[in-house]
């Protein structure tokens, strides 16, 4: 028997193993691809061929039913992790010129004490997204909206690139010894509050989340309250409202003062 | 006769050093996420540690054990020197350097993506490059084992290949093919993105490729353990192997059906059709078969040994087994853990029951019990059995060995049983901490504390194990004699060519892969719109 | 000569016992697989029947996963459709409200990385893979509150990704649905 060629129909090992394997494969394919899907009434299959296709996983685009439209402007920015991460010197140069008109509030070096956000060293994607949202009306500000309305897409990218290029300057309230409040370090898991740093850059960065170190406490507090109350809604799919509305007034206060004291 | 002792010893030592380091991380993880710790810490450290623990325990440690043990089996069973020793060293250094290359970005927090990668999250490219180097190093081993096997067969026409070597080559072939899935995922999907050539990735396709490797890798980890069951255990307790042919069939079944079942990890995924999920579920059922056969053969072999020693009665023979022998003890404890773990596995394989436990702590408990418990305890036994032959020194701290094995068993039970339980309660896995103060979670606190205590018992056992090996390096010199494997009760003079070669089984393995994976992979590859933007991790600030 | 016969006799016995065990093993496996198929047919607990795609980049711009369309919808046939997305690190809606004893379809996808959710105290457990839509039929027996954690590692904030499910009385849900087309229990 051992002298018999292996790959020969006369070798029982060959015949039986191939036959059994093929039988199991065919039976499980028939059961999985035809019998089981047809036994499910909720799939509403048109034919056996439809059953096979759906069970084999042939994809289809989701059926578009009439969606409930929003009664407010939502952000139309498409955020990705790599957005505006490449340094472009020409863009920075153009941005420097354009940014002169921003200096009154945001400071000539992107830093000011006027409770308007410090932009020096801010992630370019963040500055770009907020300008865009001011322009489309997804975010509203008496001061910013008119500025943004006059800017082209490229203008916004240039200004964003320029501010990203400027070095972060420690604020006057710098206090690196300040203990981080619990809500910053660990968040509050069951209230759906992750650690701030998991998005805002101290640990990792989620695209579109700003660097918070050195920002005015007044500004941070105002934004968190606006997210919590729903007066600010340009965070895509409620990603920040979900967190802010779960925070207590005391936590908002702690976070604002903690980040103001950070570099 | 073992001639490449330094080579084999290098593999085992590096494996156990990696194991020791990863064990410390594991115990730390158990502690920080438990109620014993006031969780005021950076969660990133936890995920960094999980990535390191998983990569070390999943990719480096068992691979080195399989490689070192494979070389030992080749020389001992063929009774001649390994062909290609220089290549074997090359493989070893590739694995060692790959492990370091992978661990540098992980320890810097640049690749906290866990050892299962999770695209579209993408970490530092050197992490993936390091993992690929480990795999390529192991492929050198695969090639060497096949070459040695083929040459021996040519020199010994018609003679049965010794069971240990046959099983070893089965493990090699399984690994060689299984690793292809993850290799494709890394080389064609993840690395182009990590290196910046592309910025999108199909997460669904990546998960399908990974599932190709993810399940069969477990059987690659398992095969040294099964080789020890079949070829070391009966000899160590003074008995015979019940059946040589059934042993071969078990290993063949692993080669054929361990691979085309990986989609059972994706039962809850939306990108694979239900029909293919069912097919993989059926074959997952079949993979229980070799284990059922093995349990029978090993228990029967133990009974033979016992009756040879004068054991009597329907169950009385169990008491007559040489329980003071560490190999006996390790095998028995391993089988107990395999029994519990296997029962859990039967639950995971059914997609109705799987929904209850999918991605809960149950799963973590399950694979720690099977891999960390049933498999790793036999790695200890293999080391204990081989050490005198590798060092030419006596390894005689039997009391310490028994204590170590018992501690490992107890630690594993104390760790994994509560772990399974909180999984049923719905505790999700892979979280850095839980708010036990919340009334919805607080009932889980006690069980998690138990698990953490089990983790420390395991750490203690691991340290004892290393102590035994170190003492072995400085023991009294003594010739251990030739290294032998168990002899079957009835030695077949001739065996069917099917049980002495792999051609047919390789064909079935590849064929079933094509049947079960071909269509899902092809159609996802054809789908462009599901390539989604990568999310780079560790790129903050 | 006698030992030779004993030997082959022993071998035959050994082989017979082994064959019986192998047969039993095959039967065990067959029963387990058969059970899975049987339950699949008679309790309709099969995995998702169709593969559907959705672009995670533009979920918020158009289609069924725009912000104002997320939440629970009472369909004309009395069943309920829940639409949700997972993102780093929350589900939207953060709190899902559904009626008891009603057929419910969860339709969900991810806006960035792989997520998953399970609803504690139930057998509801599924994955969200960006690029694909998860469609899951479920049913809740009784009113009550459940936790809904993300069960797949999705980044450094994963441990903070816990949503909630509030199961309310059928009639109460119908009253709520009369006032608003997409319901959530977000406060």
Tab-separated table of C-alpha atoms in Angstrom, chain B residues 42-44 47 112-114 118-121 200 202-205 207 242-243 246 267-274 277-278 281-282 285-286 288-289 292-293 296-297 346 349-352 354-360 425-434 440-441 444 489-491 524 527 529-533 535, chain C residues 6-8 10-15 17-19 21-22 24-26 28-29 32-33 35-37 39-40 45-57 88 112-114 116 118 120-135 147 149-162:
chain	number	residue	atom	x	y	z
B	42	UNK	CA	-2.200	57.879	31.737
B	43	UNK	CA	-4.224	55.247	29.847
B	44	UNK	CA	-1.704	55.356	27.015
B	47	UNK	CA	-2.232	50.320	25.729
B	112	UNK	CA	0.032	51.666	20.697
B	113	UNK	CA	-2.231	49.823	18.272
B	114	UNK	CA	-2.189	46.469	20.136
B	118	UNK	CA	-6.458	47.518	14.217
B	119	UNK	CA	-6.238	49.471	10.990
B	120	UNK	CA	-7.281	52.131	10.035
B	121	UNK	CA	-5.272	53.053	13.120
B	200	UNK	CA	-6.275	55.190	2.964
B	202	UNK	CA	-9.627	49.071	3.725
B	203	UNK	CA	-10.171	48.181	7.360
B	204	UNK	CA	-12.613	45.404	6.477
B	205	UNK	CA	-10.200	43.681	4.106
B	207	UNK	CA	-9.485	42.325	9.235
B	242	UNK	CA	-1.105	4.353	22.378
B	243	UNK	CA	-1.193	4.896	18.639
B	246	UNK	CA	-3.851	8.412	15.184
B	267	UNK	CA	-18.921	36.732	13.129
B	268	UNK	CA	-20.038	40.203	14.204
B	269	UNK	CA	-18.283	42.067	11.367
B	270	UNK	CA	-20.375	43.741	8.661
B	271	UNK	CA	-17.974	43.187	5.740
B	272	UNK	CA	-18.198	39.392	5.401
B	273	UNK	CA	-21.273	37.595	4.097
B	274	UNK	CA	-23.296	35.318	6.365
B	277	UNK	CA	-19.397	32.886	8.200
B	278	UNK	CA	-21.422	29.691	8.289
B	281	UNK	CA	-18.219	27.940	11.552
B	282	UNK	CA	-18.575	24.386	10.219
B	285	UNK	CA	-16.308	22.604	14.531
B	286	UNK	CA	-14.024	20.158	12.732
B	288	UNK	CA	-12.183	20.218	17.668
B	289	UNK	CA	-11.678	16.750	16.202
B	292	UNK	CA	-10.701	15.113	20.970
B	293	UNK	CA	-8.524	12.414	19.376
B	296	UNK	CA	-8.115	10.053	24.095
B	297	UNK	CA	-4.671	8.954	22.931
B	346	UNK	CA	-16.983	25.442	21.669
B	349	UNK	CA	-17.376	28.859	17.679
B	350	UNK	CA	-21.160	29.064	17.544
B	351	UNK	CA	-22.239	32.423	16.310
B	352	UNK	CA	-25.358	32.494	18.377
B	354	UNK	CA	-20.574	34.052	20.504
B	355	UNK	CA	-22.804	37.125	20.508
B	356	UNK	CA	-23.024	36.878	24.284
B	357	UNK	CA	-19.283	36.945	24.812
B	358	UNK	CA	-17.790	38.569	21.712
B	359	UNK	CA	-15.052	41.067	22.654
B	360	UNK	CA	-15.798	40.755	26.330
B	425	UNK	CA	-21.592	40.091	32.808
B	426	UNK	CA	-20.719	42.115	29.712
B	427	UNK	CA	-17.393	43.667	30.692
B	428	UNK	CA	-15.710	44.843	27.462
B	429	UNK	CA	-12.091	43.943	26.866
B	430	UNK	CA	-9.030	46.098	26.146
B	431	UNK	CA	-9.899	48.979	28.464
B	432	UNK	CA	-7.302	50.689	30.614
B	433	UNK	CA	-9.652	51.136	33.556
B	434	UNK	CA	-13.238	50.830	34.685
B	440	UNK	CA	-23.607	49.131	37.250
B	441	UNK	CA	-19.973	48.010	37.287
B	444	UNK	CA	-17.507	43.079	38.715
B	489	UNK	CA	2.661	0.460	21.670
B	490	UNK	CA	2.515	-1.167	18.263
B	491	UNK	CA	5.266	0.067	16.018
B	524	UNK	CA	-13.279	43.205	-0.891
B	527	UNK	CA	-14.211	47.320	-3.705
B	529	UNK	CA	-15.015	52.867	-1.987
B	530	UNK	CA	-14.384	51.131	1.323
B	531	UNK	CA	-10.813	52.353	1.617
B	532	UNK	CA	-11.040	54.747	4.526
B	533	UNK	CA	-8.647	57.430	5.789
B	535	UNK	CA	-5.922	57.424	11.643
C	6	UNK	CA	-1.224	-11.700	21.456
C	7	UNK	CA	0.462	-8.778	19.857
C	8	UNK	CA	-1.740	-8.648	16.791
C	10	UNK	CA	-3.845	-6.392	21.171
C	11	UNK	CA	-3.306	-4.260	18.141
C	12	UNK	CA	-6.744	-5.104	16.796
C	13	UNK	CA	-8.379	-4.265	20.132
C	14	UNK	CA	-6.484	-1.024	20.351
C	15	UNK	CA	-7.530	-0.078	16.833
C	17	UNK	CA	-11.359	1.201	20.654
C	18	UNK	CA	-9.677	4.010	18.823
C	19	UNK	CA	-12.153	3.811	15.939
C	21	UNK	CA	-13.664	7.063	19.993
C	22	UNK	CA	-13.046	8.689	16.626
C	24	UNK	CA	-17.914	9.453	18.872
C	25	UNK	CA	-15.778	12.549	18.303
C	26	UNK	CA	-17.199	13.005	14.830
C	28	UNK	CA	-20.039	15.269	18.867
C	29	UNK	CA	-18.779	17.726	16.269
C	32	UNK	CA	-22.619	20.913	17.557
C	33	UNK	CA	-22.583	22.102	13.958
C	35	UNK	CA	-27.286	22.763	16.499
C	36	UNK	CA	-25.851	25.960	15.076
C	37	UNK	CA	-27.619	25.383	11.764
C	39	UNK	CA	-30.921	27.538	15.692
C	40	UNK	CA	-29.987	29.609	12.676
C	45	UNK	CA	-30.283	34.297	14.622
C	46	UNK	CA	-28.060	34.413	11.590
C	47	UNK	CA	-25.342	37.010	11.088
C	48	UNK	CA	-26.133	40.099	9.079
C	49	UNK	CA	-27.672	39.052	5.768
C	50	UNK	CA	-26.262	41.734	3.476
C	51	UNK	CA	-23.063	43.698	3.163
C	52	UNK	CA	-23.681	47.440	2.766
C	53	UNK	CA	-21.175	50.212	2.349
C	54	UNK	CA	-20.991	53.808	3.586
C	55	UNK	CA	-18.195	56.369	3.300
C	56	UNK	CA	-16.991	57.414	6.796
C	57	UNK	CA	-15.618	60.727	5.436
C	88	UNK	CA	-13.523	58.447	18.755
C	112	UNK	CA	-13.228	56.816	11.831
C	113	UNK	CA	-11.735	53.586	13.231
C	114	UNK	CA	-13.119	50.161	14.141
C	116	UNK	CA	-18.051	47.844	18.399
C	118	UNK	CA	-22.438	45.489	23.272
C	120	UNK	CA	-24.952	44.806	28.871
C	121	UNK	CA	-27.581	42.434	30.154
C	122	UNK	CA	-28.567	41.389	26.599
C	123	UNK	CA	-27.053	39.286	23.809
C	124	UNK	CA	-26.686	42.323	21.570
C	125	UNK	CA	-23.085	42.615	20.478
C	126	UNK	CA	-21.681	43.750	17.161
C	127	UNK	CA	-18.850	45.468	15.320
C	128	UNK	CA	-18.693	48.812	13.527
C	129	UNK	CA	-16.137	48.813	10.727
C	130	UNK	CA	-15.566	52.087	8.855
C	131	UNK	CA	-16.737	51.747	5.265
C	132	UNK	CA	-19.513	49.270	6.082
C	133	UNK	CA	-22.969	49.473	7.625
C	134	UNK	CA	-23.909	47.187	10.490
C	135	UNK	CA	-27.540	46.100	10.414
C	147	UNK	CA	-24.820	50.300	29.532
C	149	UNK	CA	-19.688	50.211	25.995
C	150	UNK	CA	-17.482	50.191	22.916
C	151	UNK	CA	-15.916	46.729	22.973
C	152	UNK	CA	-13.141	47.151	20.411
C	153	UNK	CA	-9.897	49.029	20.989
C	154	UNK	CA	-10.378	52.341	19.182
C	155	UNK	CA	-7.567	54.502	20.522
C	156	UNK	CA	-6.292	55.998	23.761
C	157	UNK	CA	-9.741	57.178	24.874
C	158	UNK	CA	-11.375	53.781	24.305
C	159	UNK	CA	-11.972	53.165	28.027
C	160	UNK	CA	-14.138	56.309	28.122
C	161	UNK	CA	-16.469	55.258	25.322
C	162	UNK	CA	-19.620	54.184	27.133
